[in-house]
Coordinates of C-alpha atoms (C1' of nucleotides) in Angstrom, one line a residue:
Chain A
M1 CA -34.3 -37.1 1.2
A2 CA -30.9 -38.3 0.2
H3 CA -30.9 -36.4 -3.0
T4 CA -32.1 -33.3 -1.1
Q5 CA -29.1 -33.5 1.2
R6 CA -26.8 -33.3 -1.7
S7 CA -28.4 -30.3 -3.2
E8 CA -28.6 -28.7 0.2
M9 CA -24.9 -29.1 0.5
A10 CA -24.5 -27.5 -2.9
F11 CA -26.8 -24.7 -1.9
A12 CA -24.8 -24.0 1.3
R13 CA -21.6 -24.0 -0.7
R14 CA -23.1 -21.5 -3.1
Q15 CA -24.0 -19.3 -0.2
R16 CA -20.6 -19.5 1.3
I17 CA -19.1 -18.5 -2.0
L18 CA -21.4 -15.6 -2.4
E19 CA -20.7 -14.4 1.1
A20 CA -17.0 -14.6 0.6
A21 CA -17.4 -12.8 -2.7
A22 CA -19.4 -10.0 -1.1
E23 CA -16.7 -9.6 1.5
V24 CA -13.9 -9.4 -1.0
F25 CA -15.8 -7.1 -3.4
A26 CA -16.6 -4.8 -0.5
E27 CA -13.0 -4.6 0.5
R28 CA -11.4 -4.3 -2.8
G29 CA -14.0 -3.4 -5.4
F30 CA -14.8 -5.3 -8.5
S31 CA -11.5 -4.9 -10.3
G32 CA -9.5 -5.1 -7.1
A33 CA -11.1 -8.4 -6.0
G34 CA -9.4 -11.6 -7.1
V35 CA -11.3 -14.8 -7.8
N36 CA -8.4 -16.6 -6.1
E37 CA -9.0 -14.8 -2.9
I38 CA -12.7 -15.3 -3.0
A39 CA -12.1 -19.0 -3.4
R40 CA -9.6 -19.0 -0.6
R41 CA -11.9 -17.2 1.8
A42 CA -14.8 -19.4 0.8
G43 CA -12.6 -22.4 1.5
V44 CA -13.2 -23.9 -1.9
N45 CA -11.2 -24.6 -5.0
K46 CA -11.2 -21.8 -7.5
A47 CA -12.9 -24.0 -10.1
M48 CA -15.8 -24.3 -7.7
L49 CA -16.7 -20.7 -8.2
Y50 CA -17.2 -21.3 -11.8
Y51 CA -19.0 -24.5 -11.2
H52 CA -21.5 -23.2 -8.6
V53 CA -22.0 -19.6 -9.6
G54 CA -20.1 -18.5 -12.7
D55 CA -17.4 -16.1 -13.7
K56 CA -16.4 -13.0 -11.8
Q57 CA -19.1 -10.9 -13.4
K58 CA -21.8 -13.3 -12.5
L59 CA -20.5 -13.6 -9.0
Y60 CA -20.8 -9.8 -8.6
E61 CA -24.3 -9.6 -10.1
E62 CA -25.5 -12.3 -7.8
V63 CA -24.2 -10.5 -4.8
V64 CA -25.6 -7.1 -5.7
L65 CA -29.0 -8.4 -6.8
G66 CA -29.4 -10.5 -3.6
F67 CA -28.8 -7.4 -1.5
L68 CA -31.1 -5.1 -3.4
T69 CA -34.0 -7.5 -3.3
Q70 CA -33.5 -7.9 0.5
V71 CA -33.5 -4.1 0.9
H72 CA -36.6 -3.7 -1.1
H73 CA -38.3 -6.4 0.9
Q74 CA -37.4 -4.8 4.2
V75 CA -38.5 -1.4 3.0
R76 CA -41.9 -2.8 2.1
V77 CA -42.3 -4.5 5.5
G78 CA -41.4 -1.2 7.2
I79 CA -44.0 0.7 5.2
A80 CA -46.7 -1.8 5.8
K81 CA -46.3 -1.4 9.6
A82 CA -46.5 2.4 9.5
A83 CA -49.6 4.5 9.4
T84 CA -48.9 8.1 8.3
P85 CA -46.6 9.2 5.5
V86 CA -44.1 10.6 7.9
D87 CA -43.9 7.4 9.7
K88 CA -43.7 5.5 6.5
L89 CA -40.8 7.6 5.3
A90 CA -39.1 7.2 8.7
A91 CA -39.6 3.4 8.3
V92 CA -38.0 3.4 4.9
H93 CA -35.0 5.2 6.2
R94 CA -34.7 2.9 9.2
A95 CA -35.1 -0.2 7.1
I96 CA -32.3 0.8 4.8
L97 CA -30.2 1.9 7.7
E98 CA -30.6 -1.2 9.7
L99 CA -29.6 -3.4 6.8
A100 CA -26.7 -1.2 6.0
L101 CA -25.4 -1.5 9.5
E102 CA -26.1 -5.1 9.8
R103 CA -24.4 -6.1 6.6
P104 CA -21.7 -3.5 6.1
N105 CA -20.3 -5.1 3.0
Y106 CA -23.2 -4.1 0.9
P107 CA -23.3 -0.3 1.3
R108 CA -19.7 -0.4 0.3
I109 CA -20.4 -2.2 -2.8
M110 CA -23.4 -0.1 -3.7
L111 CA -21.4 3.1 -3.1
R112 CA -18.6 2.0 -5.4
E113 CA -21.0 0.8 -8.0
L114 CA -22.7 4.2 -7.9
S115 CA -19.5 5.8 -8.6
L116 CA -18.9 3.5 -11.6
G117 CA -22.3 4.5 -13.0
G118 CA -23.4 0.9 -12.7
A119 CA -20.9 -0.2 -15.2
N120 CA -20.7 -3.7 -13.8
L121 CA -24.4 -4.1 -13.3
P122 CA -27.0 -5.9 -15.5
P123 CA -30.4 -4.4 -16.4
E124 CA -32.1 -6.5 -13.8
V125 CA -30.4 -4.6 -11.0
F126 CA -31.6 -1.3 -12.4
R127 CA -35.1 -2.7 -12.6
Q128 CA -34.8 -3.5 -8.9
M129 CA -33.6 0.0 -8.1
A130 CA -36.3 1.6 -10.1
S131 CA -38.9 -0.5 -8.3
L132 CA -37.5 0.5 -4.9
F133 CA -37.6 4.1 -6.0
A134 CA -41.2 3.7 -7.1
T135 CA -42.0 2.6 -3.6
T136 CA -40.6 5.6 -1.9
R137 CA -42.0 7.8 -4.5
E138 CA -45.5 6.6 -3.6
V139 CA -44.9 7.5 0.1
V140 CA -43.5 10.9 -0.7
E141 CA -46.5 11.7 -3.0
E142 CA -48.9 10.5 -0.4
G143 CA -47.3 12.7 2.1
M144 CA -47.4 15.7 -0.2
A145 CA -51.1 15.1 -0.9
A146 CA -51.8 14.9 2.8
G147 CA -50.0 18.2 3.3
Q148 CA -47.4 16.8 5.5
F149 CA -44.5 17.2 3.2
R150 CA -43.4 20.3 1.4
R151 CA -43.5 20.0 -2.4
V152 CA -40.3 18.3 -3.5
E153 CA -39.4 16.2 -6.4
P154 CA -39.7 12.7 -5.0
V155 CA -36.4 11.6 -6.6
I156 CA -34.7 14.2 -4.4
A157 CA -36.2 12.8 -1.3
H158 CA -35.2 9.4 -2.4
I159 CA -31.6 10.4 -3.0
L160 CA -31.4 12.1 0.3
L161 CA -32.9 9.1 2.1
I162 CA -30.6 6.5 0.5
G163 CA -27.6 8.7 0.1
S164 CA -27.5 9.8 3.7
V165 CA -27.6 6.2 4.9
V166 CA -25.1 4.8 2.5
F167 CA -22.7 7.7 3.0
F168 CA -23.0 7.6 6.7
A169 CA -22.5 3.8 6.9
N170 CA -19.3 4.2 4.9
A171 CA -18.1 7.2 6.7
L172 CA -18.0 5.2 9.9
R173 CA -15.0 3.4 8.6
L174 CA -13.0 6.6 8.2
R175 CA -13.3 7.5 11.9
D176 CA -10.1 6.1 13.1
R177 CA -7.9 7.5 10.4
L178 CA -9.6 10.9 10.6
G179 CA -9.2 11.0 14.3
A180 CA -5.5 10.1 13.8
A181 CA -5.3 13.0 11.4
G182 CA -6.5 15.4 14.0
A183 CA -10.2 15.7 13.4
Q184 CA -12.2 16.5 16.4
L185 CA -14.7 13.7 16.4
P186 CA -18.1 13.1 17.7
G187 CA -19.2 12.4 21.2
L188 CA -21.7 10.0 19.6
D189 CA -22.6 7.5 22.1
T190 CA -24.0 5.1 19.7
V191 CA -24.2 4.7 16.0
L192 CA -27.9 4.4 16.1
Q193 CA -28.2 7.7 17.9
A194 CA -26.3 9.4 15.2
A195 CA -28.5 7.7 12.7
A196 CA -31.6 8.9 14.5
Q197 CA -30.3 12.5 14.2
I198 CA -30.0 12.0 10.5
T199 CA -33.5 10.7 10.1
H200 CA -34.8 13.6 12.2
I201 CA -33.0 16.2 10.2
L202 CA -34.2 14.8 6.9
L203 CA -37.8 14.4 7.9
H204 CA -37.8 17.8 9.5
G205 CA -36.4 19.2 6.3
L206 CA -39.1 17.6 4.3
A207 CA -41.9 18.6 6.5
A208 CA -44.3 21.2 5.2
P209 CA -44.3 24.6 6.9
G210 CA -46.3 24.3 10.1
Q211 CA -46.1 20.5 10.0
E212 CA -42.7 20.2 11.7
G213 CA -44.4 19.0 14.9
V214 CA -45.5 15.8 13.2
V215 CA -42.0 14.6 13.0
P216 CA -41.3 12.2 15.8
Chain B
M17 CA 13.9 32.6 -19.2
A18 CA 14.9 29.8 -21.4
H19 CA 15.2 27.4 -18.5
T20 CA 11.8 28.5 -17.3
Q21 CA 10.3 27.6 -20.6
R22 CA 11.6 24.1 -20.3
S23 CA 10.3 23.6 -16.8
E24 CA 7.0 25.2 -17.8
M25 CA 6.6 22.6 -20.5
A26 CA 7.4 20.0 -17.9
F27 CA 4.8 21.5 -15.6
A28 CA 2.2 21.4 -18.3
R29 CA 3.0 17.8 -19.1
R30 CA 2.5 17.0 -15.5
Q31 CA -0.9 18.6 -15.4
R32 CA -2.0 16.7 -18.5
I33 CA -0.9 13.5 -16.9
L34 CA -2.7 14.3 -13.7
E35 CA -5.9 15.2 -15.6
A36 CA -5.8 12.0 -17.6
A37 CA -5.2 10.1 -14.4
A38 CA -8.2 11.7 -12.8
E39 CA -10.3 10.7 -15.7
V40 CA -9.3 7.1 -15.8
F41 CA -9.4 6.7 -12.0
A42 CA -12.9 8.2 -12.0
E43 CA -14.1 5.8 -14.7
R44 CA -12.5 2.7 -13.5
G45 CA -11.4 3.1 -10.0
F46 CA -7.9 2.6 -8.6
S47 CA -7.5 -1.0 -9.4
G48 CA -9.4 -0.9 -12.6
A49 CA -7.4 2.0 -14.0
G50 CA -4.3 1.0 -16.0
V51 CA -1.2 3.1 -16.2
N52 CA -1.0 2.3 -19.9
E53 CA -4.3 3.9 -20.5
I54 CA -3.5 6.9 -18.4
A55 CA -0.4 7.4 -20.5
R56 CA -2.3 6.9 -23.7
R57 CA -4.9 9.5 -22.8
A58 CA -2.3 11.9 -21.7
G59 CA -0.6 11.4 -25.0
V60 CA 2.8 10.5 -23.4
N61 CA 5.0 7.5 -23.1
K62 CA 4.2 5.4 -20.1
A63 CA 7.6 5.9 -18.6
M64 CA 6.8 9.6 -18.5
L65 CA 4.3 9.0 -15.7
Y66 CA 7.0 7.6 -13.6
Y67 CA 9.4 10.4 -14.5
H68 CA 7.0 13.3 -13.9
V69 CA 4.8 12.0 -11.1
G70 CA 5.6 8.6 -9.8
D71 CA 4.0 5.2 -9.6
K72 CA 0.3 4.5 -9.8
Q73 CA -0.1 5.1 -6.1
K74 CA 1.6 8.5 -6.2
L75 CA -0.5 9.4 -9.2
Y76 CA -3.6 8.7 -7.3
E77 CA -2.6 10.6 -4.2
E78 CA -1.7 13.6 -6.2
V79 CA -5.1 13.6 -7.9
V80 CA -7.1 13.2 -4.7
L81 CA -5.0 15.7 -2.8
G82 CA -5.2 18.3 -5.5
F83 CA -8.9 18.1 -5.5
L84 CA -9.4 18.2 -1.8
T85 CA -7.3 21.3 -1.4
Q86 CA -9.3 23.0 -4.1
V87 CA -12.5 22.1 -2.4
H88 CA -11.3 23.4 0.9
H89 CA -10.2 26.6 -0.7
Q90 CA -13.5 27.2 -2.4
V91 CA -15.4 26.5 0.8
R92 CA -13.4 29.0 2.7
V93 CA -14.0 31.6 0.0
G94 CA -17.7 30.9 0.2
I95 CA -17.8 31.3 3.9
A96 CA -15.9 34.5 3.8
K97 CA -18.5 36.1 1.6
A98 CA -21.4 35.1 3.8
A99 CA -22.7 36.8 6.9
T100 CA -25.0 34.6 9.0
P101 CA -24.3 31.0 9.9
V102 CA -27.2 29.9 7.7
D103 CA -25.8 31.7 4.8
K104 CA -22.3 30.3 5.5
L105 CA -23.6 26.8 5.6
A106 CA -25.5 27.3 2.4
A107 CA -22.3 28.7 0.9
V108 CA -20.4 25.6 2.0
H109 CA -22.9 23.4 0.4
R110 CA -22.9 25.4 -2.8
A111 CA -19.1 25.5 -3.0
I112 CA -18.9 21.8 -2.8
L113 CA -21.7 21.3 -5.2
E114 CA -20.4 23.6 -7.8
L115 CA -17.0 22.0 -7.8
A116 CA -18.6 18.6 -7.9
L117 CA -20.6 19.5 -11.0
E118 CA -17.9 21.4 -12.7
R119 CA -15.3 18.6 -12.3
P120 CA -17.4 15.4 -12.2
N121 CA -14.4 13.1 -12.1
Y122 CA -13.7 14.0 -8.5
P123 CA -16.9 13.1 -6.7
R124 CA -16.6 9.7 -8.3
I125 CA -13.2 9.2 -7.0
M126 CA -14.1 10.5 -3.6
L127 CA -17.1 8.2 -3.4
R128 CA -15.1 5.2 -4.3
E129 CA -12.4 6.0 -1.9
L130 CA -14.9 6.4 0.8
S131 CA -16.1 2.9 0.2
L132 CA -12.6 1.6 0.4
G133 CA -12.1 3.3 3.7
G134 CA -9.4 5.4 2.3
A135 CA -7.2 2.3 1.7
N136 CA -5.3 4.0 -1.0
L137 CA -4.9 7.3 0.7
P138 CA -1.9 8.7 2.6
P139 CA -2.2 10.5 5.9
E140 CA -1.9 13.9 4.3
V141 CA -5.3 13.4 2.6
F142 CA -6.9 12.7 5.9
R143 CA -5.3 15.7 7.4
Q144 CA -6.9 17.8 4.6
M145 CA -10.3 16.1 5.2
A146 CA -10.0 16.8 8.9
S147 CA -9.2 20.4 8.2
L148 CA -12.2 20.8 6.0
F149 CA -14.4 19.2 8.6
A150 CA -13.1 21.6 11.2
T151 CA -14.1 24.5 9.0
T152 CA -17.7 23.3 8.7
R153 CA -17.8 22.4 12.4
E154 CA -17.0 26.0 13.2
V155 CA -19.9 27.2 11.1
V156 CA -22.3 24.7 12.6
E157 CA -21.3 25.6 16.2
E158 CA -21.6 29.3 15.5
G159 CA -25.1 28.7 14.2
M160 CA -26.1 26.6 17.2
A161 CA -24.7 29.3 19.5
A162 CA -26.7 31.9 17.7
G163 CA -29.8 29.8 18.1
Q164 CA -30.3 29.4 14.4
F165 CA -29.6 25.7 14.2
R166 CA -31.0 22.9 16.4
R167 CA -28.5 21.1 18.5
V168 CA -26.9 18.5 16.3
E169 CA -23.5 16.8 16.3
P170 CA -21.5 18.9 13.8
V171 CA -20.1 15.8 12.2
I172 CA -23.7 14.7 11.3
A173 CA -24.3 18.0 9.6
H174 CA -21.0 17.7 7.8
I175 CA -21.8 14.2 6.6
L176 CA -25.2 15.3 5.3
L177 CA -23.7 18.3 3.6
I178 CA -21.0 16.5 1.8
G179 CA -22.8 13.2 1.4
S180 CA -25.8 14.7 -0.3
V181 CA -23.7 16.5 -2.8
V182 CA -21.4 13.6 -3.6
F183 CA -24.3 11.2 -3.8
F184 CA -26.4 13.4 -5.9
A185 CA -23.6 14.2 -8.3
N186 CA -23.0 10.5 -8.8
A187 CA -26.6 9.6 -9.0
L188 CA -27.0 11.8 -12.1
R189 CA -25.0 9.3 -14.1
L190 CA -27.5 6.6 -13.4
R191 CA -30.4 8.5 -14.9
D192 CA -30.4 7.0 -18.3
R193 CA -30.1 3.4 -17.2
L194 CA -32.7 3.9 -14.5
G195 CA -35.0 5.4 -16.9
A196 CA -34.5 2.5 -19.3
A197 CA -35.4 0.2 -16.4
G198 CA -38.7 1.8 -16.0
A199 CA -38.1 4.4 -13.3
Q200 CA -40.4 7.4 -13.4
L201 CA -37.9 10.1 -13.4
P202 CA -37.9 13.8 -12.5
G203 CA -39.3 16.7 -14.2
L204 CA -36.2 18.5 -13.1
D205 CA -35.6 21.4 -15.4
T206 CA -32.1 21.9 -14.4
V207 CA -29.6 20.1 -12.2
L208 CA -29.0 23.3 -10.3
Q209 CA -32.6 23.5 -9.4
A210 CA -32.6 20.0 -8.0
A211 CA -29.4 20.9 -6.1
A212 CA -31.2 24.0 -4.7
Q213 CA -33.9 21.7 -3.4
I214 CA -31.4 19.6 -1.6
T215 CA -29.7 22.6 0.0
H216 CA -33.1 23.9 1.1
I217 CA -34.2 20.6 2.6
L218 CA -31.0 20.2 4.6
L219 CA -30.9 23.7 5.9
H220 CA -34.6 23.6 6.8
G221 CA -33.9 20.3 8.6
L222 CA -31.1 21.8 10.5
A223 CA -32.9 25.0 11.5
A224 CA -33.9 25.4 15.1
P225 CA -37.7 25.3 15.8
G226 CA -39.2 28.7 15.0
Q227 CA -36.1 29.6 12.9
E228 CA -37.2 28.0 9.7
G229 CA -38.0 31.3 8.2
V230 CA -34.3 32.3 8.2
V231 CA -33.6 29.7 5.6
P232 CA -33.6 31.4 2.2
Chain C
dG27 C1' -21.9 -53.9 -8.0
dT28 C1' -22.2 -51.1 -11.5
dT29 C1' -23.1 -46.9 -13.5
dA30 C1' -24.4 -41.9 -14.4
dG31 C1' -23.7 -37.8 -13.1
dA32 C1' -22.8 -34.3 -9.6
dA33 C1' -18.9 -32.3 -7.2
dT34 C1' -14.1 -31.5 -6.5
dC35 C1' -9.2 -30.6 -7.4
dA36 C1' -4.4 -29.6 -9.0
dA37 C1' -2.2 -28.0 -12.6
dC38 C1' -2.0 -25.3 -16.3
dC39 C1' -2.5 -21.3 -19.9
dG40 C1' -2.5 -16.9 -22.3
dT41 C1' -3.0 -12.2 -21.5
dG42 C1' -2.4 -7.9 -19.6
dT43 C1' -0.4 -5.7 -15.7
dG44 C1' 2.7 -2.3 -13.2
dG45 C1' 7.1 -1.1 -13.4
dT46 C1' 12.1 -0.8 -15.3
dT47 C1' 16.0 0.2 -18.2
dA48 C1' 19.4 1.6 -21.5
dG49 C1' 19.9 4.8 -24.2
dA50 C1' 18.5 8.7 -27.7
dC51 C1' 17.4 13.4 -28.2
dC52 C1' 17.8 18.3 -27.6
dA53 C1' 18.3 22.7 -25.7
dA54 C1' 21.4 25.4 -23.0
dC55 C1' 25.7 26.7 -21.2
dT56 C1' 31.2 26.7 -21.4
Chain D
dA16 C1' 32.5 22.0 -30.6
dG17 C1' 31.8 19.6 -26.6
dT18 C1' 29.5 18.7 -22.5
dT19 C1' 25.9 18.4 -19.4
dG20 C1' 21.4 17.4 -17.6
dG21 C1' 16.5 17.5 -18.3
dT22 C1' 13.3 15.0 -21.2
dC23 C1' 11.6 11.4 -23.7
dT24 C1' 11.1 6.6 -26.0
dA25 C1' 10.9 1.6 -27.4
dA26 C1' 11.6 -2.6 -25.7
dC27 C1' 11.5 -5.4 -22.1
dC28 C1' 10.4 -8.2 -17.7
dA29 C1' 8.4 -10.8 -14.0
dC30 C1' 4.3 -11.9 -12.4
dA31 C1' -0.5 -12.1 -11.0
dC32 C1' -4.7 -12.5 -13.0
dG33 C1' -9.1 -14.7 -14.8
dG34 C1' -10.4 -18.6 -16.7
dT35 C1' -10.0 -23.7 -18.3
dT36 C1' -9.2 -28.5 -18.5
dG37 C1' -9.0 -33.3 -17.6
dA38 C1' -8.8 -36.4 -14.4
dT39 C1' -10.7 -38.0 -10.1
dT40 C1' -13.8 -38.8 -6.1
dC41 C1' -18.3 -39.2 -4.2
dT42 C1' -23.1 -40.6 -4.0
dA43 C1' -27.4 -42.1 -5.1
dA44 C1' -30.2 -45.1 -8.0
dC45 C1' -30.9 -49.3 -10.4

DNA sequence: GTTAGAATCAACCGTGTGGTTAGACCAACT
DNA sequence: AGTTGGTCTAACCACACGGTTGATTCTAAC
């Protein structure tokens, strides 16, 4: 296993580099991030970035793609565990939300990338997005067919689901500065409680007339 | 009025510079934007940026603040014209939405700034945000007092209102690339129609049980 | 023990950046 | 005509950036 040990070390290095990259990209954005700083935080020489991963662009793509596939995976797991369309959609929302809170770097990156129109992203990332969208679309259509959801364009539901999470996760970081600016801020006991309110409002909003009771 | 003409010219120049700046900041973000390009697009010498407005930072602040105050103004106008809390909240949503669609540069900037945690923004901008938030808070609380809205933390409603618009406006730009990646995309006749669906879902979701009928 | 190749590093390079400056231009007033 | 002060420009600068290179160390296999 000697050879394996070596490549395991290399793999670990690669992971450290990608994590550091995610951190810096999240904090400063693609243009704002410096490969020097990424290297510094990963504790490796700059040339190692190019050796193990690639140039700045490649670094970025790797980070984004890694996150997207993870989200999609979790979403599918969530759906598989749920029974009704409403539960499934709630599961989708929660899966995204939990990942967003657990790994706060990523919503930041996604948000910024959205505002750039995906300028820094390769087609593969869009394929992954499209695939995630297809998943939620299925759920929404199933729910409409079952009469649980009102008739909406699935893409709208998708946008609301994802958007609310990403926006919310990012907004959390403004709290302190908004408070300092005089905003009268929440008596939110926990972040998760606030998130639950969001899920509830969205599902309630999507419920077909007379079906509001189905929403947990 | 000779002197006035001169300063009017200067004012116009300033506006052109700020518009160009908004454009470039929207396309490339704060770090990605170059003062050279801003100057080029504004059709002025680079040094004029520093003369008329200030450094890159100041340029950015001016752009963001200008937009925020405009939003807040429109929101207030919308509220003033509406009667019931539901109508007022719908008006808030529409005001933000219309501005976002009309001046697409700004949602992009705001989104990116959100993901940066307002790193590039001065306290005054946060004061403006807090003030806007206070406005919607009033409406939400009025609606809850009147029994039209379910009990929610106003900040949640605020986030959903703003977030959905900003996210939606930005998502529009992904359409083509997502379509090319195989996403089955909307039969949305018009953008406004999609937006109306969003407003409807949110208001419906916020409506108190039994009050869903009040939503237009 | 030697060797091939993976992994690492310090030093370097060209380019493009934000920002500055010294002065030219020009309209308006004395 | 001369002076002033707002407006504008070309040229410049220091520097940080992304990226590369060539040499060097480490390790595993023969």
